[in-house]
XYZ file of N, CA and C in Angstrom:
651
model
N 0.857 -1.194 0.000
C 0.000 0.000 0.000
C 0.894 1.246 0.000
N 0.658 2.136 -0.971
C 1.687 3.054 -1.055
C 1.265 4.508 0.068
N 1.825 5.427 -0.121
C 1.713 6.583 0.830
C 0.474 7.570 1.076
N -0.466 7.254 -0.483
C -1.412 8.436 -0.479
C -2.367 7.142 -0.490
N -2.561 5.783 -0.792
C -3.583 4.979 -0.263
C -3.762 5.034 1.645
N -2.849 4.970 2.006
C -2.543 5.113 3.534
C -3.536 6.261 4.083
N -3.014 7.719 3.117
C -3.616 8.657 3.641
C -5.268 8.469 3.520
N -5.567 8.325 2.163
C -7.081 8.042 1.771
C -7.471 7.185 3.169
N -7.239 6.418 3.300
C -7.671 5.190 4.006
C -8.092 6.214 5.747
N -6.774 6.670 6.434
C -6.749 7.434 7.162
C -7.657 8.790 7.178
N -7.689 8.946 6.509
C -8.448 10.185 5.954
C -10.105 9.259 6.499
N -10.746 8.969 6.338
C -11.697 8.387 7.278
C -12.197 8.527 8.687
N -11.195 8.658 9.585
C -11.409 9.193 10.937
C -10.962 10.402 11.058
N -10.971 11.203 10.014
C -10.490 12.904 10.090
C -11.886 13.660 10.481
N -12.993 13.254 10.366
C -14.249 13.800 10.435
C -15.021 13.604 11.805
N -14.213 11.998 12.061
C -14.645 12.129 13.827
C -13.709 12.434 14.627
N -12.592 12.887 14.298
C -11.404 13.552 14.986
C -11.889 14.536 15.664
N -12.120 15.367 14.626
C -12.689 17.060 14.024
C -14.128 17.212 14.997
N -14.912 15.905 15.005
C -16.230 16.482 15.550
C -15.723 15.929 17.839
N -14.964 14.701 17.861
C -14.845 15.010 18.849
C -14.188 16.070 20.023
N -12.940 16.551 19.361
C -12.443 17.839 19.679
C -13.561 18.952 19.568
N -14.251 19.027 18.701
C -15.626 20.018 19.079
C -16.449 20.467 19.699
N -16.549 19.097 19.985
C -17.823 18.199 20.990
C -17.001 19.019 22.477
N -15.733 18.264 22.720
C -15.590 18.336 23.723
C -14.933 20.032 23.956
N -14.666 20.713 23.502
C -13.996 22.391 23.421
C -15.174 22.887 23.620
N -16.912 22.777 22.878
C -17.752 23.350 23.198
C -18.391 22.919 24.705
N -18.167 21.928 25.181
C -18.465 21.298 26.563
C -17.345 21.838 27.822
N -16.435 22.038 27.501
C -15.069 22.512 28.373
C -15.646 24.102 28.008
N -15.623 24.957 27.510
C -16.169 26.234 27.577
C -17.590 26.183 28.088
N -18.370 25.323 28.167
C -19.468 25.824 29.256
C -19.029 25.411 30.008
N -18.801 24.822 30.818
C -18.184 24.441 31.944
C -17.827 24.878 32.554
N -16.526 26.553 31.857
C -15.945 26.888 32.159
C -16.827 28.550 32.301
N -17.604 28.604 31.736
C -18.399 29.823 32.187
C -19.645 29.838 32.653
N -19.866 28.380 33.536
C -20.581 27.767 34.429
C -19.869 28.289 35.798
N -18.768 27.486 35.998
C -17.794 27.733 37.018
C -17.448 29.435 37.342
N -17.200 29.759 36.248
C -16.567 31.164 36.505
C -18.377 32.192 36.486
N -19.464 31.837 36.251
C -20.711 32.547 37.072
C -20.512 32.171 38.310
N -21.035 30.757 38.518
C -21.168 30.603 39.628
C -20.579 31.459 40.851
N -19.726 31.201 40.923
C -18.201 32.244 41.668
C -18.782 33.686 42.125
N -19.796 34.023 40.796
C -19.581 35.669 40.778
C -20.992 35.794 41.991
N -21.451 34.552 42.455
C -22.416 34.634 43.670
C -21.364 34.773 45.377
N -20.254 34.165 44.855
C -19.575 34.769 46.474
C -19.697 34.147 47.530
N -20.046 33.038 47.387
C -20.855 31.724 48.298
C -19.468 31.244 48.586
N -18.938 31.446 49.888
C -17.743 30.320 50.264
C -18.001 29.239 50.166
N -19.400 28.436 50.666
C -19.400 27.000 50.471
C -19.593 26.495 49.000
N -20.278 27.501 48.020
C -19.810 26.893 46.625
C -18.327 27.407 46.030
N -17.584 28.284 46.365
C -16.762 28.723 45.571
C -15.665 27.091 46.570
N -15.927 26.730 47.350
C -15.195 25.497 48.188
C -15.457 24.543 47.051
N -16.782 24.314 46.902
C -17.047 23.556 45.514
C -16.345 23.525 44.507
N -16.573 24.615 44.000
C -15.649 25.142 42.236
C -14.198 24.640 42.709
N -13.748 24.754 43.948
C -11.991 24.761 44.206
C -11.722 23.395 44.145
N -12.652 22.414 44.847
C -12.864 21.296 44.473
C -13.146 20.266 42.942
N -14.161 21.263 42.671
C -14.192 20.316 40.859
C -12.344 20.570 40.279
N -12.514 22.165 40.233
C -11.271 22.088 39.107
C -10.065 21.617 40.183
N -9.571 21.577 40.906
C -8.708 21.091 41.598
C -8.501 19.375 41.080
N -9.424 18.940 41.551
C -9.861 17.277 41.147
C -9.626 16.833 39.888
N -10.943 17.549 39.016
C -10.575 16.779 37.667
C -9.087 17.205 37.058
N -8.521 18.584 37.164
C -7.166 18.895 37.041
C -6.130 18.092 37.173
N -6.656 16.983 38.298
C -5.400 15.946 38.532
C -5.403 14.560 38.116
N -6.794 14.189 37.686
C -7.581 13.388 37.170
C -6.915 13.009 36.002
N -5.677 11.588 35.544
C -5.512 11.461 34.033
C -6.959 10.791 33.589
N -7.134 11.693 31.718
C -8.235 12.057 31.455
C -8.210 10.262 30.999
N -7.406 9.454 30.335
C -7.908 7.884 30.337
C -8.725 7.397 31.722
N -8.092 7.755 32.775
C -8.654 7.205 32.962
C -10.165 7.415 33.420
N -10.371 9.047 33.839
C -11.740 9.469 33.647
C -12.724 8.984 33.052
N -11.896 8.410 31.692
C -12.958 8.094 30.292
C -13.538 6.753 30.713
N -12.658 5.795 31.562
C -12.776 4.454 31.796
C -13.572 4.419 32.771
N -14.221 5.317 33.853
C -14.945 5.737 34.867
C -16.622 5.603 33.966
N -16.469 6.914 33.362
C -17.506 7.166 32.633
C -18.259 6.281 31.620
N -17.259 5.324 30.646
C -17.501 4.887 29.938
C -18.036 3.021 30.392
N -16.844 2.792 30.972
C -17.457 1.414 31.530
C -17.867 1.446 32.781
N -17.446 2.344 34.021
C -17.623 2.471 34.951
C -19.261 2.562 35.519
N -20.298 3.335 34.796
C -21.615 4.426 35.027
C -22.107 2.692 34.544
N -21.653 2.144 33.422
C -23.032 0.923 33.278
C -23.013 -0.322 34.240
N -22.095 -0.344 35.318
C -22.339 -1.076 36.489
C -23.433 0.026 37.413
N -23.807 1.143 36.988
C -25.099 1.141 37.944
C -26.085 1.362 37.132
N -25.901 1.221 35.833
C -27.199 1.208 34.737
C -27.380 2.278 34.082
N -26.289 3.128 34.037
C -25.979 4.006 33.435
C -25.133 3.942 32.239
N -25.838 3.782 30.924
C -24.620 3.921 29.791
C -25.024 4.887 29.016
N -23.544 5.249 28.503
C -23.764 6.644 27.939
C -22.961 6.212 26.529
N -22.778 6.863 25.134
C -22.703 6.640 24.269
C -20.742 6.784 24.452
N -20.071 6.446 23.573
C -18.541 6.773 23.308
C -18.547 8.383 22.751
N -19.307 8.778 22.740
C -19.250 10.650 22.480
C -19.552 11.242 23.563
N -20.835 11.155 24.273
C -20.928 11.455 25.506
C -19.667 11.364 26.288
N -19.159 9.851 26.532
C -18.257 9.592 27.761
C -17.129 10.583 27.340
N -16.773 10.751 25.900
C -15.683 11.681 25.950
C -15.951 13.258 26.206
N -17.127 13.782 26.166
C -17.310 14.779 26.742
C -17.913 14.874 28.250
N -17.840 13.775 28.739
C -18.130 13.828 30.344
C -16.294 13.696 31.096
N -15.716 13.266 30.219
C -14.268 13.122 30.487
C -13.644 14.020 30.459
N -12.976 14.288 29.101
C -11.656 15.208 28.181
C -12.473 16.052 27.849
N -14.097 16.321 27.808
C -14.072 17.880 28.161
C -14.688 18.344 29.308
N -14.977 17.661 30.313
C -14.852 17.949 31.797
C -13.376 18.762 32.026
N -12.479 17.907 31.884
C -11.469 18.140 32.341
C -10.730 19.256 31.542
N -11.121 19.368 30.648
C -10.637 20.723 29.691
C -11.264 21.861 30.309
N -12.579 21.483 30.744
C -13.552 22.821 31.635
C -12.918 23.062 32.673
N -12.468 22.444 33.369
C -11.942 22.210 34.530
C -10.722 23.469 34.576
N -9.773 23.360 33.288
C -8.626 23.669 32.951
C -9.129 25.772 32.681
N -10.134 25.241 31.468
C -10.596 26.554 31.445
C -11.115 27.680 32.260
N -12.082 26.616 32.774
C -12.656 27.830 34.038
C -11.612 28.637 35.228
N -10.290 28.096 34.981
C -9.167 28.799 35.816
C -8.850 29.982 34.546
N -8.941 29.913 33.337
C -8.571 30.702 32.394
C -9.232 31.908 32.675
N -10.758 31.545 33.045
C -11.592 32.609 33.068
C -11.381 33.362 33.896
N -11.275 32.570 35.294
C -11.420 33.118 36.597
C -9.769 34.416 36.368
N -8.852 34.066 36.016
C -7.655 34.830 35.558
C -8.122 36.024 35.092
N -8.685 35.648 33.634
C -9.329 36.877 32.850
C -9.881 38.155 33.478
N -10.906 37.125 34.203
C -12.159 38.153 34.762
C -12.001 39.413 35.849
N -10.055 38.530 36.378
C -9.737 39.423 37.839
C -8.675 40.272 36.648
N -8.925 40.358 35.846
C -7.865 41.894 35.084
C -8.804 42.527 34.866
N -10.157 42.343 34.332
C -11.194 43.651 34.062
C -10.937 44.563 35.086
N -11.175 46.054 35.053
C -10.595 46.854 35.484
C -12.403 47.082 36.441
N -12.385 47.294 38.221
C -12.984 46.840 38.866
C -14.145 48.252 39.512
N -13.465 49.256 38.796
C -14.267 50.527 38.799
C -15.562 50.716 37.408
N -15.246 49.732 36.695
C -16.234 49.397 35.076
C -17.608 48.534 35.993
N -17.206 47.550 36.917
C -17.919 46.937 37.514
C -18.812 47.851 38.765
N -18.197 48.726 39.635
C -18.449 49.349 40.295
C -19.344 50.143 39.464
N -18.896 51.226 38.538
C -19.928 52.196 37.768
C -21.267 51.341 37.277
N -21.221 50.250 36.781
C -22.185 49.288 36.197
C -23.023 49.086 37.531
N -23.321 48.813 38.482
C -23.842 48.164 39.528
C -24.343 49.988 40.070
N -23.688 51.179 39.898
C -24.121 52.300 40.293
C -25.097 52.775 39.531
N -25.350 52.053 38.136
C -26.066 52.420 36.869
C -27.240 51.835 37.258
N -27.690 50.589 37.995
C -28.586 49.506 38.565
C -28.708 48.457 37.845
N -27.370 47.898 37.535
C -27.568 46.764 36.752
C -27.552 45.848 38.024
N -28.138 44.779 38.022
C -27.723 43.829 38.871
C -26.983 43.076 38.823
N -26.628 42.054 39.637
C -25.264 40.752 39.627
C -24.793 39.709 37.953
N -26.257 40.004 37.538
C -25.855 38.914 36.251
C -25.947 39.815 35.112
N -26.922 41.258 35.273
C -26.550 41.801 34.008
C -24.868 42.828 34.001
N -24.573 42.395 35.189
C -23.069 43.209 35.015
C -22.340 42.102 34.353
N -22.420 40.735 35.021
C -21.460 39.493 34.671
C -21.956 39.241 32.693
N -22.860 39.419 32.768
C -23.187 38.815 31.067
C -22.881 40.313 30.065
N -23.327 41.101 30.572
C -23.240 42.414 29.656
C -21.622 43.537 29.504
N -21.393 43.203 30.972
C -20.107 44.072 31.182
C -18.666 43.248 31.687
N -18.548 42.118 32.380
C -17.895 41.250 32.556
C -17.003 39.982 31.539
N -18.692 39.275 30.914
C -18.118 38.493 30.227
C -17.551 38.278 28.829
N -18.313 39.849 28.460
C -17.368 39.906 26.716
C -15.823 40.098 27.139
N -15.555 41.025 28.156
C -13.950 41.561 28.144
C -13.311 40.156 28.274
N -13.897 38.934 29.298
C -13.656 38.317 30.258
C -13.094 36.921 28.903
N -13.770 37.078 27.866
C -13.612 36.424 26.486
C -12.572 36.653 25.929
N -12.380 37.579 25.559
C -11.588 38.692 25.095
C -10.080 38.177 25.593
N -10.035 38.324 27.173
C -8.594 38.393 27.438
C -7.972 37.132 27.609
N -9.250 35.821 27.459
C -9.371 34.505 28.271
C -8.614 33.992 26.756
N -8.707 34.533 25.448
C -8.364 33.750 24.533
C -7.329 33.234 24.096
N -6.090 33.736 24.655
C -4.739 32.942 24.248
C -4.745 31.855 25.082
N -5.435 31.449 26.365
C -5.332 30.656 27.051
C -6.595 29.866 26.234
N -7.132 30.061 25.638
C -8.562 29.185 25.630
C -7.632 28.473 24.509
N -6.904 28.914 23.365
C -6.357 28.380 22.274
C -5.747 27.125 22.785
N -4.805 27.459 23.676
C -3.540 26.641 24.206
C -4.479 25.108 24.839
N -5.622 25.373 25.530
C -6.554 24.215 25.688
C -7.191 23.680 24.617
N -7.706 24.416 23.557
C -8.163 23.711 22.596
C -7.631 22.817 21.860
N -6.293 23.409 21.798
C -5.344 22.309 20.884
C -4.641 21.015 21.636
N -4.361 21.268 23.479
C -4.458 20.250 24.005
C -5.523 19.128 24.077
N -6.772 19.790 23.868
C -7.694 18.970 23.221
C -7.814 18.017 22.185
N -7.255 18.589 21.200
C -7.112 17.815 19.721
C -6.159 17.035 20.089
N -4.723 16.725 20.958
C -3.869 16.026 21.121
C -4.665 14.863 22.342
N -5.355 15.118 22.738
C -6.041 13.895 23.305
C -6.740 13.268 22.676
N -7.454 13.971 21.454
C -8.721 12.983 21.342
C -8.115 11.559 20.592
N -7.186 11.222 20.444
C -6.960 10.086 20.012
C -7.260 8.822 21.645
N -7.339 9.474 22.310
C -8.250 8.373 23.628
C -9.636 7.732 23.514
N -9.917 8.591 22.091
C -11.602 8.034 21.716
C -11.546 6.637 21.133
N -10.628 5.946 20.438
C -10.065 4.914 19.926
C -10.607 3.986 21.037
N -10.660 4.294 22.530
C -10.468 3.159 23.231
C -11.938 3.037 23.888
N -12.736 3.475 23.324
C -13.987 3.292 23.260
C -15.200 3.150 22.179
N -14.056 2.989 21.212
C -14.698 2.656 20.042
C -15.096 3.963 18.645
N -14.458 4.850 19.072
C -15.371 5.733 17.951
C -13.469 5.700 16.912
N -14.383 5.442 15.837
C -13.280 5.523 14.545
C -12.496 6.399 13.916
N -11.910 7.166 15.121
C -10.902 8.440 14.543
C -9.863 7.839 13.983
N -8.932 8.811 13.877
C -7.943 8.490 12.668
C -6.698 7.458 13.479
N -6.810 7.621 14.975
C -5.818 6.673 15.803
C -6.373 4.678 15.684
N -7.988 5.105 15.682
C -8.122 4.109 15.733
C -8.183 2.889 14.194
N -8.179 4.046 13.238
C -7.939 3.592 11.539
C -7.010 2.801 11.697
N -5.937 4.049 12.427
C -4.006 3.699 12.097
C -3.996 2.389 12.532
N -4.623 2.287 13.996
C -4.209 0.769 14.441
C -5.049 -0.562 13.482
N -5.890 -0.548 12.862
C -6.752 -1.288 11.955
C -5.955 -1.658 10.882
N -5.511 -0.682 10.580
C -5.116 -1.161 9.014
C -3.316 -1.539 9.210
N -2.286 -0.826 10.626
C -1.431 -1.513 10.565
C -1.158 -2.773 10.744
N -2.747 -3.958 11.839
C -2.582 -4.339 11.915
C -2.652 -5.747 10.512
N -3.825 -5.281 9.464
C -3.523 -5.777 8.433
C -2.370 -5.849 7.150
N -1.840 -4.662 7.220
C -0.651 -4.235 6.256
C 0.999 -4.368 7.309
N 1.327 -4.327 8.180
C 2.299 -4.528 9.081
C 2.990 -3.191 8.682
N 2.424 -2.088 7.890
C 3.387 -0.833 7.863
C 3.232 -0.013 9.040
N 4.065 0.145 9.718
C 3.591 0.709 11.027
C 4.167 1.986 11.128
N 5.592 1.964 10.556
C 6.371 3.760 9.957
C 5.481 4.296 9.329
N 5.266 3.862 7.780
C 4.191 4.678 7.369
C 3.373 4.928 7.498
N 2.219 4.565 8.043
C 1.058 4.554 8.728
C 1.020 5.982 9.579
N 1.812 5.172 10.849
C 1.759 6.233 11.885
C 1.904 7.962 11.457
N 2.859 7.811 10.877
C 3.677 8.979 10.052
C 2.969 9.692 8.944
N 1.791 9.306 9.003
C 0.585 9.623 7.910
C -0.837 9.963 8.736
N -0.870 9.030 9.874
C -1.495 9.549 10.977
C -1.273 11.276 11.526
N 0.326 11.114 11.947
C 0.743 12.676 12.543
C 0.431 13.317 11.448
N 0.818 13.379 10.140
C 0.717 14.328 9.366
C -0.612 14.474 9.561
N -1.739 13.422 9.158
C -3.302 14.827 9.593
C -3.533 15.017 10.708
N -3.502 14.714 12.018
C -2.928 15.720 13.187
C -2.720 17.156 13.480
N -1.904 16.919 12.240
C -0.611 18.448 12.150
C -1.426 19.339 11.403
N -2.177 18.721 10.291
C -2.985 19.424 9.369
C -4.050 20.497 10.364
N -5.204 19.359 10.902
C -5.601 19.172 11.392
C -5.552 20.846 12.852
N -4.440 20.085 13.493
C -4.024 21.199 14.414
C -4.165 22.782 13.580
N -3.262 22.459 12.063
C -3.140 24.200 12.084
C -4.516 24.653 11.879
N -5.464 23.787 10.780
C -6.234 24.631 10.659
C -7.320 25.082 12.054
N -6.987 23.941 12.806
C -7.819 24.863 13.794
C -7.363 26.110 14.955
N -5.939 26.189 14.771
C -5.293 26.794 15.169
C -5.582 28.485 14.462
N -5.226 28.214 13.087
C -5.535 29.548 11.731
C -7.090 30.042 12.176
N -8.147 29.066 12.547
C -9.610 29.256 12.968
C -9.484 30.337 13.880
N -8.544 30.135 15.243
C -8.679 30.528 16.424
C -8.234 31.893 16.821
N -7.117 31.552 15.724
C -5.870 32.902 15.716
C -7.002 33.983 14.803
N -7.992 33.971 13.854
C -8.688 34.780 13.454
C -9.691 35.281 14.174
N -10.752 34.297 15.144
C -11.305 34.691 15.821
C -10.449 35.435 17.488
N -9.535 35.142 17.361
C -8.810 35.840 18.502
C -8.101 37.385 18.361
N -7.900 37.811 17.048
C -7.649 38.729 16.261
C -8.992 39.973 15.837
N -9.879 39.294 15.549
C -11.541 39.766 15.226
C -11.623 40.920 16.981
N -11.592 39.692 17.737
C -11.982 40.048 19.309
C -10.854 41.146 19.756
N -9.789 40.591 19.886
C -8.368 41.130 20.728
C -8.884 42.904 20.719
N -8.624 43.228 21.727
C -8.880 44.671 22.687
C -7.578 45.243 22.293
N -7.444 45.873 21.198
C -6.061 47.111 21.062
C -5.827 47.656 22.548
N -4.194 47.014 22.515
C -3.619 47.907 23.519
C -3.279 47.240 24.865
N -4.645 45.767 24.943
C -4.265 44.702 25.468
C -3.875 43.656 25.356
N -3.250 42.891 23.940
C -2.688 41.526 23.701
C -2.067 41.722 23.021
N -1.208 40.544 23.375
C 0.678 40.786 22.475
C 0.252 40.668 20.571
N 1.048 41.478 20.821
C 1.216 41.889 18.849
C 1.689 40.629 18.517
């Protein structure tokens, strides 16, 4: 099998690559501006909470999370699909990651914008949604990138629950063809692809947003 049959072949789990990194980046960003509302209530015994989730799943390797979720939940009659479990997992734990991004962000907004807003009579959530959380976007995004793409470098853990990304092709067909250099090495390359363009995605929407005057040139 020569180099661009490999790819064709591979090229197959590029579409559930693409949708589980999605899946789970759009699940890790609510999560993460779940966590970072919550907070803006001031509750020691929940903000003890929040210190707890992200603390936890933070330390949590995300295999084995997945192995919790995935085989773990149907010993009490709970099964959840191989897409689900990876977004109850690797993007738990990406939320986890994020919602510290936010919480960062949110303590640079400048705290007299908040003060004037609340003197105007906005209340607690129309300051956090209207005046808080666009800036709070805004400054959160070089960090949100740097998770997203740690994202895409995990999702090859979906393999071990069955969904047919491009890790789990590679291992299929090396084990019929015994090319395992080329293969693999055709694997990374859409990876890499893969990575930039969602990288080129991010860097535009991070560019669109970016606040002149506040993010590195």
């Amino acid at each position: 099998m020569d180099f661009a049959q490999i790819l064709s072949v591979l090229g197959q789990g590029v579409a559930y690559t693409v949708l589980v990194t999605l899946a789970c980046n759009l699940t890790a960003v609510l999560i993460g501006l779940v966590t970072v509302g919550l907070r803006k209530f001031e509750s020691t015994l929940l903000n003890l909470v929040l210190d707890i989730f992200t603390y936890v799943f933070r330390a949590i390797p995300m295999l084995v999370l997945l192995f919790i979720v995935y085989f773990g939940l149907s010993e009490f009659g709970f099964r959840v699909s191989p897409m689900i479990a990876m977004m109850l997992s690797l993007g738990v734990i990406a939320g986890a990651y994020i919602a510290e991004v936010f919480r960062g962000a949110l303590h640079s907004i400048d705290s007299n914008e908040v003060l004037a807003a609340h003197a105007s009579g906005m209340n607690r959530l129309q300051v956090f949604i209207y005046i808080e959380m666009p800036q709070m976007l805004r400054l959160a995004m070089p960090g949100m990138v740097n998770e997203f793409t740690t994202v895409l470098k995990y999702s090859p853990f979906a393999y071990t629950v069955g969904i047919p990304e491009i890790t789990k092709q590679a291992m299929a067909l090396v084990g019929t063809t015994n090319q395992g250099i080329e293969i693999y090495l055709a694997a990374g390359i859409l990876y890499f692809i893969i990575y930039r363009i969602l990288l080129a995605g991010l860097e535009a929407i991070e560019r669109y947003f970016r606040i002149p005057g506040m993010a590195p040139s």
